C-alpha positions as a printed NumPy array, in Angstrom:
array([[  0.017,   0.073,   0.051],
       [  1.707,   3.594,  -0.682],
       [  2.112,   6.189,   1.483],
       [ -1.229,   8.435,   1.684],
       [ -0.885,  11.833,  -0.013],
       [ -3.373,  13.84 ,   1.705],
       [ -5.024,  13.902,   5.192],
       [ -7.591,  15.443,   7.547],
       [ -6.383,  18.544,   9.812],
       [ -8.405,  21.029,  11.885],
       [ -7.412,  24.442,  10.897],
       [ -8.161,  28.102,  11.314],
       [ -8.483,  30.528,   8.841],
       [ -9.406,  33.187,  11.191],
       [ -9.277,  33.931,  14.846],
       [-12.833,  33.39 ,  16.911],
       [-14.758,  30.986,  18.598],
       [-15.37 ,  27.197,  18.272],
       [-16.994,  27.503,  14.85 ],
       [-13.495,  28.965,  13.659],
       [-11.933,  25.604,  13.697],
       [-12.619,  23.483,  10.337],
       [-12.064,  19.875,   9.281],
       [-10.014,  20.215,   5.758],
       [ -8.258,  17.79 ,   3.686],
       [ -4.808,  18.97 ,   2.874],
       [ -1.599,  17.037,   1.446],
       [  0.459,  15.338,   4.272],
       [  3.517,  17.161,   4.96 ],
       [  7.069,  15.985,   4.398],
       [  9.578,  16.053,   7.215],
       [ 12.807,  18.184,   6.631],
       [ 16.176,  17.79 ,   7.66 ],
       [ 16.081,  17.173,  11.508],
       [ 12.855,  16.109,  11.14 ],
       [ 10.028,  13.568,  11.521],
       [  6.302,  12.718,  10.409],
       [  4.478,  11.443,  12.946],
       [  1.471,   9.453,  12.121],
       [ -1.027,  10.611,  15.253],
       [ -3.163,   8.269,  17.433],
       [ -3.877,  11.074,  20.034],
       [ -3.876,  14.794,  20.228],
       [ -4.13 ,  16.932,  23.277],
       [ -6.834,  19.687,  23.533],
       [ -5.249,  22.667,  25.623],
       [ -6.377,  26.104,  26.801],
       [ -3.1  ,  27.159,  24.621],
       [ -5.057,  25.814,  21.976],
       [ -8.048,  27.836,  22.671],
       [ -6.003,  30.931,  23.095],
       [ -4.382,  30.779,  19.775],
       [ -7.873,  30.109,  18.216],
       [ -9.248,  33.011,  19.766],
       [ -6.48 ,  35.418,  18.563],
       [ -5.063,  35.903,  22.27 ],
       [ -1.672,  34.289,  21.235],
       [ -0.828,  35.097,  17.458],
       [ -0.052,  32.278,  14.912],
       [  0.102,  32.611,  11.518],
       [ -2.844,  31.84 ,   9.17 ],
       [ -4.129,  29.491,   8.11 ],
       [ -3.01 ,  27.52 ,  11.055],
       [ -3.592,  23.664,  12.092],
       [ -4.033,  23.654,  15.664],
       [ -2.842,  21.352,  18.845],
       [  0.461,  21.665,  20.672],
       [  0.619,  17.755,  21.639],
       [  0.441,  14.338,  20.397],
       [  1.558,  10.998,  20.165],
       [  1.321,   8.418,  17.49 ],
       [  4.023,   6.364,  15.138],
       [  6.834,   7.886,  13.331],
       [  5.768,   7.201,   9.72 ],
       [  9.139,   8.785,   8.1  ],
       [ 12.483,  11.107,   8.635],
       [ 14.296,  13.571,   7.482],
       [ 18.285,  13.928,   6.619],
       [ 20.366,  13.788,   9.77 ],
       [ 17.759,  12.65 ,  11.859],
       [ 19.523,   9.437,  13.971],
       [ 18.074,   7.754,  16.843],
       [ 14.67 ,   7.472,  15.312],
       [ 13.417,   5.355,  12.428],
       [  9.838,   4.568,  11.123],
       [  7.724,   2.362,  13.411],
       [  8.957,   3.969,  16.743],
       [  6.537,   5.255,  19.1  ],
       [  6.678,   8.653,  19.992],
       [  5.063,  11.739,  21.834],
       [  5.595,  15.097,  21.617],
       [  4.381,  18.931,  23.032],
       [  4.698,  22.572,  22.121],
       [  5.33 ,  22.155,  18.303],
       [  2.137,  23.168,  16.616],
       [  0.041,  20.857,  14.191],
       [ -1.068,  17.924,  16.33 ],
       [ -5.178,  18.42 ,  15.246],
       [ -4.116,  15.932,  12.098],
       [ -3.37 ,  12.727,  11.206],
       [  0.237,  13.213,  10.478],
       [  2.146,  16.267,  11.932],
       [  6.1  ,  16.901,  11.057],
       [  7.859,  17.474,  14.427],
       [ 11.553,  18.446,  14.954],
       [ 13.205,  15.057,  16.338],
       [ 14.829,  16.57 ,  18.977],
       [ 11.26 ,  17.285,  20.217],
       [ 10.088,  13.767,  20.278],
       [ 10.298,  11.619,  23.122],
       [ 10.102,   7.574,  22.822],
       [  7.428,   5.833,  24.759],
       [  8.179,   2.869,  26.882],
       [  6.718,  -0.125,  26.665],
       [  2.968,  -0.136,  28.715],
       [  3.007,   3.896,  27.719],
       [ -0.171,   3.825,  25.414],
       [ -0.858,   6.981,  23.035],
       [ -3.564,   8.644,  24.991],
       [ -1.513,   8.385,  28.188],
       [  1.479,   9.957,  26.474],
       [ -0.689,  12.603,  25.074],
       [ -2.256,  13.616,  28.413],
       [  1.222,  13.676,  30.065],
       [  3.329,  15.491,  27.446],
       [  2.05 ,  19.134,  27.943],
       [ -0.134,  19.185,  31.271],
       [  2.18 ,  16.725,  32.82 ],
       [  5.611,  18.288,  31.949],
       [  3.944,  21.392,  33.35 ],
       [  3.282,  19.658,  36.598],
       [  6.471,  18.739,  36.757],
       [  8.218,  22.113,  36.373],
       [  5.848,  23.989,  38.276],
       [  6.536,  21.614,  41.552],
       [ 10.213,  20.787,  41.128],
       [ 11.65 ,  23.891,  39.151],
       [  9.641,  26.869,  39.311],
       [  8.891,  26.839,  42.797],
       [ 10.501,  23.681,  44.288],
       [  8.087,  22.129,  47.039],
       [  9.357,  20.873,  50.248],
       [  7.964,  18.964,  53.216],
       [  5.543,  21.264,  55.088],
       [  5.315,  23.726,  52.139],
       [  1.357,  25.102,  51.836],
       [  0.345,  25.481,  48.242],
       [ -3.093,  26.257,  46.817],
       [ -3.296,  24.75 ,  43.282],
       [ -6.668,  26.676,  41.278],
       [ -8.32 ,  24.421,  38.855],
       [ -7.711,  21.248,  40.659],
       [ -9.588,  18.71 ,  38.859],
       [ -8.425,  19.742,  35.379],
       [ -5.632,  18.429,  33.724],
       [ -2.839,  20.082,  35.19 ],
       [ -4.488,  20.342,  38.234],
       [ -4.773,  16.623,  39.061],
       [ -1.274,  15.941,  38.164],
       [  0.202,  18.966,  40.263],
       [ -2.191,  17.626,  43.324],
       [ -0.258,  14.641,  42.991],
       [  3.253,  16.042,  42.353],
       [  2.7  ,  18.453,  45.173],
       [  1.469,  15.355,  47.598],
       [  4.831,  13.237,  46.037],
       [  7.137,  16.41 ,  47.456],
       [  5.583,  16.081,  51.003],
       [  3.427,  19.642,  50.649],
       [  0.115,  20.404,  52.159],
       [ -2.391,  21.175,  49.106],
       [ -5.5  ,  23.196,  49.28 ],
       [ -7.481,  22.782,  45.968],
       [-10.191,  24.886,  44.39 ],
       [-13.031,  23.256,  42.174],
       [-16.15 ,  24.416,  40.75 ],
       [-18.623,  21.41 ,  41.649],
       [-18.711,  18.849,  44.257],
       [-18.021,  16.361,  41.794],
       [-14.547,  17.72 ,  40.587],
       [-13.86 ,  18.331,  44.474],
       [-14.141,  14.742,  44.641],
       [-11.984,  13.953,  41.862],
       [ -9.178,  16.691,  43.335],
       [ -9.476,  14.455,  47.262],
       [ -9.045,  11.697,  45.086],
       [ -5.78 ,  12.757,  43.97 ],
       [ -4.718,  13.654,  47.34 ],
       [ -5.767,  17.315,  48.091],
       [ -5.635,  17.595,  51.821],
       [ -8.529,  20.   ,  51.528],
       [-10.848,  21.338,  48.436],
       [-12.85 ,  24.588,  48.11 ],
       [-16.009,  24.665,  45.829],
       [-15.556,  28.291,  44.733],
       [-19.113,  28.27 ,  43.463],
       [-20.548,  28.182,  46.988],
       [-17.091,  29.31 ,  49.214],
       [-14.962,  32.209,  49.11 ],
       [-11.877,  30.584,  48.497],
       [ -9.864,  33.645,  49.856],
       [-11.85 ,  33.249,  53.168],
       [-11.523,  29.27 ,  53.502],
       [ -8.011,  29.546,  52.745],
       [ -7.121,  31.932,  55.456],
       [ -9.247,  29.726,  58.1  ],
       [ -7.546,  26.338,  56.797],
       [ -4.252,  27.971,  57.589],
       [ -5.079,  29.659,  60.464],
       [ -4.407,  33.02 ,  58.657],
       [ -1.107,  32.069,  57.872],
       [ -1.724,  31.942,  54.131],
       [  0.302,  29.722,  51.631],
       [  3.715,  29.545,  50.537],
       [  2.953,  29.518,  47.12 ],
       [  0.045,  29.815,  44.304],
       [ -0.35 ,  28.039,  41.513],
       [ -2.715,  29.825,  39.127],
       [ -4.034,  28.902,  35.972],
       [ -7.294,  30.983,  36.   ],
       [ -5.901,  34.419,  35.645],
       [ -8.295,  37.508,  35.622],
       [-10.487,  36.239,  38.396],
       [ -8.382,  34.814,  40.813],
       [ -5.203,  36.563,  40.657],
       [ -5.159,  39.781,  42.494],
       [ -7.071,  38.236,  45.744],
       [ -4.688,  35.48 ,  45.469],
       [ -1.823,  37.972,  46.257],
       [ -3.648,  38.495,  49.562],
       [ -3.202,  34.694,  50.676],
       [  0.627,  34.461,  50.162],
       [  2.722,  34.458,  53.001],
       [  5.726,  36.822,  53.359],
       [  7.962,  35.818,  50.628],
       [  5.877,  33.773,  48.865],
       [  5.543,  32.809,  45.128],
       [  2.364,  33.414,  42.923],
       [  2.524,  31.097,  39.683],
       [  0.527,  32.309,  37.094],
       [  0.414,  29.742,  34.167],
       [ -2.51 ,  30.353,  32.62 ],
       [ -5.448,  32.445,  32.092],
       [ -8.617,  30.541,  31.574],
       [-10.656,  33.217,  32.693],
       [ -9.299,  36.044,  30.985],
       [ -5.412,  37.515,  31.025],
       [ -4.774,  39.422,  34.294],
       [ -4.441,  43.347,  34.791],
       [ -1.193,  45.145,  34.703],
       [ -0.124,  45.767,  37.825],
       [  2.54 ,  48.08 ,  39.766],
       [  5.623,  45.971,  41.461],
       [  5.194,  47.768,  44.352],
       [  2.216,  45.831,  45.258],
       [  4.654,  42.949,  45.721],
       [  6.209,  44.811,  48.17 ],
       [  3.558,  45.724,  50.1  ],
       [  2.001,  42.674,  50.46 ],
       [  4.909,  41.006,  52.025],
       [  7.785,  40.841,  49.578],
       [  6.272,  38.929,  47.49 ],
       [  7.631,  36.63 ,  44.21 ],
       [  5.559,  36.711,  40.762],
       [  6.642,  34.493,  37.724],
       [  4.732,  33.956,  34.489],
       [  6.488,  30.438,  33.19 ],
       [  5.748,  28.316,  30.34 ],
       [  6.78 ,  24.774,  29.438],
       [  9.29 ,  25.66 ,  26.291],
       [ 11.922,  27.297,  28.704],
       [ 11.672,  24.403,  31.38 ],
       [ 12.441,  21.66 ,  28.457],
       [ 14.842,  23.682,  26.481],
       [ 17.23 ,  21.215,  25.692],
       [ 16.493,  17.132,  24.762],
       [ 18.171,  15.955,  27.988],
       [ 15.51 ,  18.34 ,  30.17 ],
       [ 12.804,  17.39 ,  28.034],
       [ 13.386,  13.391,  27.963],
       [ 14.197,  14.088,  31.884],
       [ 11.047,  15.377,  32.933],
       [  8.965,  13.022,  30.371],
       [ 10.885,   9.961,  31.769],
       [ 10.223,  10.34 ,  35.3  ],
       [  6.701,  10.936,  34.363],
       [  6.404,   8.007,  32.392],
       [  8.439,   5.995,  35.116],
       [  6.07 ,   6.943,  37.871],
       [  2.837,   6.231,  35.602],
       [  4.203,   2.611,  34.975],
       [  4.646,   1.72 ,  38.644],
       [  1.088,   3.002,  39.504],
       [  2.593,   6.231,  41.382],
       [  1.017,   8.889,  39.265],
       [ -2.638,   8.411,  37.936],
       [ -3.867,  10.081,  34.39 ],
       [ -7.093,  10.505,  33.968],
       [ -8.492,  11.168,  30.442],
       [-11.603,  12.779,  31.394],
       [-12.833,  13.278,  27.857],
       [-12.229,  11.902,  24.257],
       [-13.421,  13.366,  20.852],
       [-13.16 ,  12.247,  17.3  ],
       [-10.487,  14.55 ,  15.465],
       [-13.851,  16.115,  13.434],
       [-15.217,  17.089,  16.627],
       [-12.594,  19.453,  18.018],
       [-14.905,  22.35 ,  17.997],
       [-16.899,  20.78 ,  20.343],
       [-13.792,  19.498,  22.581],
       [-13.248,  23.237,  22.616],
       [-17.146,  24.379,  23.674],
       [-16.53 ,  21.423,  26.61 ],
       [-13.36 ,  22.758,  27.533],
       [-14.325,  26.625,  27.915],
       [-17.625,  25.455,  29.549],
       [-15.921,  23.636,  32.152],
       [-17.759,  20.832,  31.526],
       [-14.252,  18.379,  31.787],
       [-12.231,  17.33 ,  34.327],
       [ -8.52 ,  15.733,  34.034],
       [ -7.141,  15.568,  30.258],
       [ -9.365,  16.22 ,  26.958],
       [ -8.08 ,  14.284,  23.913],
       [ -9.053,  14.038,  20.341],
       [ -8.985,  10.232,  19.095],
       [ -6.899,  10.245,  15.563],
       [ -7.289,   7.773,  12.874],
       [ -9.502,   4.77 ,  12.696],
       [ -7.831,   2.691,  15.628],
       [ -8.731,   3.28 ,  19.414],
       [ -6.166,   5.808,  21.071],
       [ -5.06 ,   3.256,  23.229],
       [ -3.998,   3.789,  27.225]])
């Protein structure tokens, strides 16, 4: 059977709502020097895809969205070593995963060990490595640290709660419903605040005896950022790594002084997997923990590739828990 020359891809020609996503037939790309062509089994759906679709983050148009995928190497370009056709691989932070095939720099691909399926890999690469760098590098947690994890039942949240507990921290999570709160507790959160009926500021103060927390991991943004600064202990750290409720307003740096010599950082994954060694090191630890049953990966929803728009609506509408995936191709994405 000859290799296919066309494929299905989900693209945008203009920014906008979920309706901007179009399923189109396009040529299968060819790998250049240092690149590999990957036939996808599963693609991750993340808020960064929403931000790019909506125009909050600019990308050249037309664009195939998706920053995270897993599948099998179909071809390699000149100069690629250590990869061959048939290898199972995964990646993050390379645009183009909402498609049947994607070209990825070989240095960005991580081989999958036995026992890790494409769905697990696609669920771990972006959100898992994000949780990893947040807990181990951006503000390394130590036994006895108190942390607040917003959206604790989300894709990053459930993994971050587990990694924070693994490092001995006291974890307070926030969630939007009792169902989501139960998932966060199952992941190991010591306390969970249901923010739709509880004030997370008052509850966090109560739970910490007024001492506050050493670090806040905030992926929500506009609605939680400023109130959160009042919950940090002196020299505490605000880690703002997302903006699902919208971007935060600018602040005067003197505010950090007045509230206790606070630290503020806005990290992104690319700077924490800047070398192939760091990339494979973080992914390798995650895969090993999953293989040993020490880290649970929850895939909360799967959609066919053609229903990427509905996946976006579900994510934006906060109707999901854990990881949201797109199934690509004819077979199951696998675990």
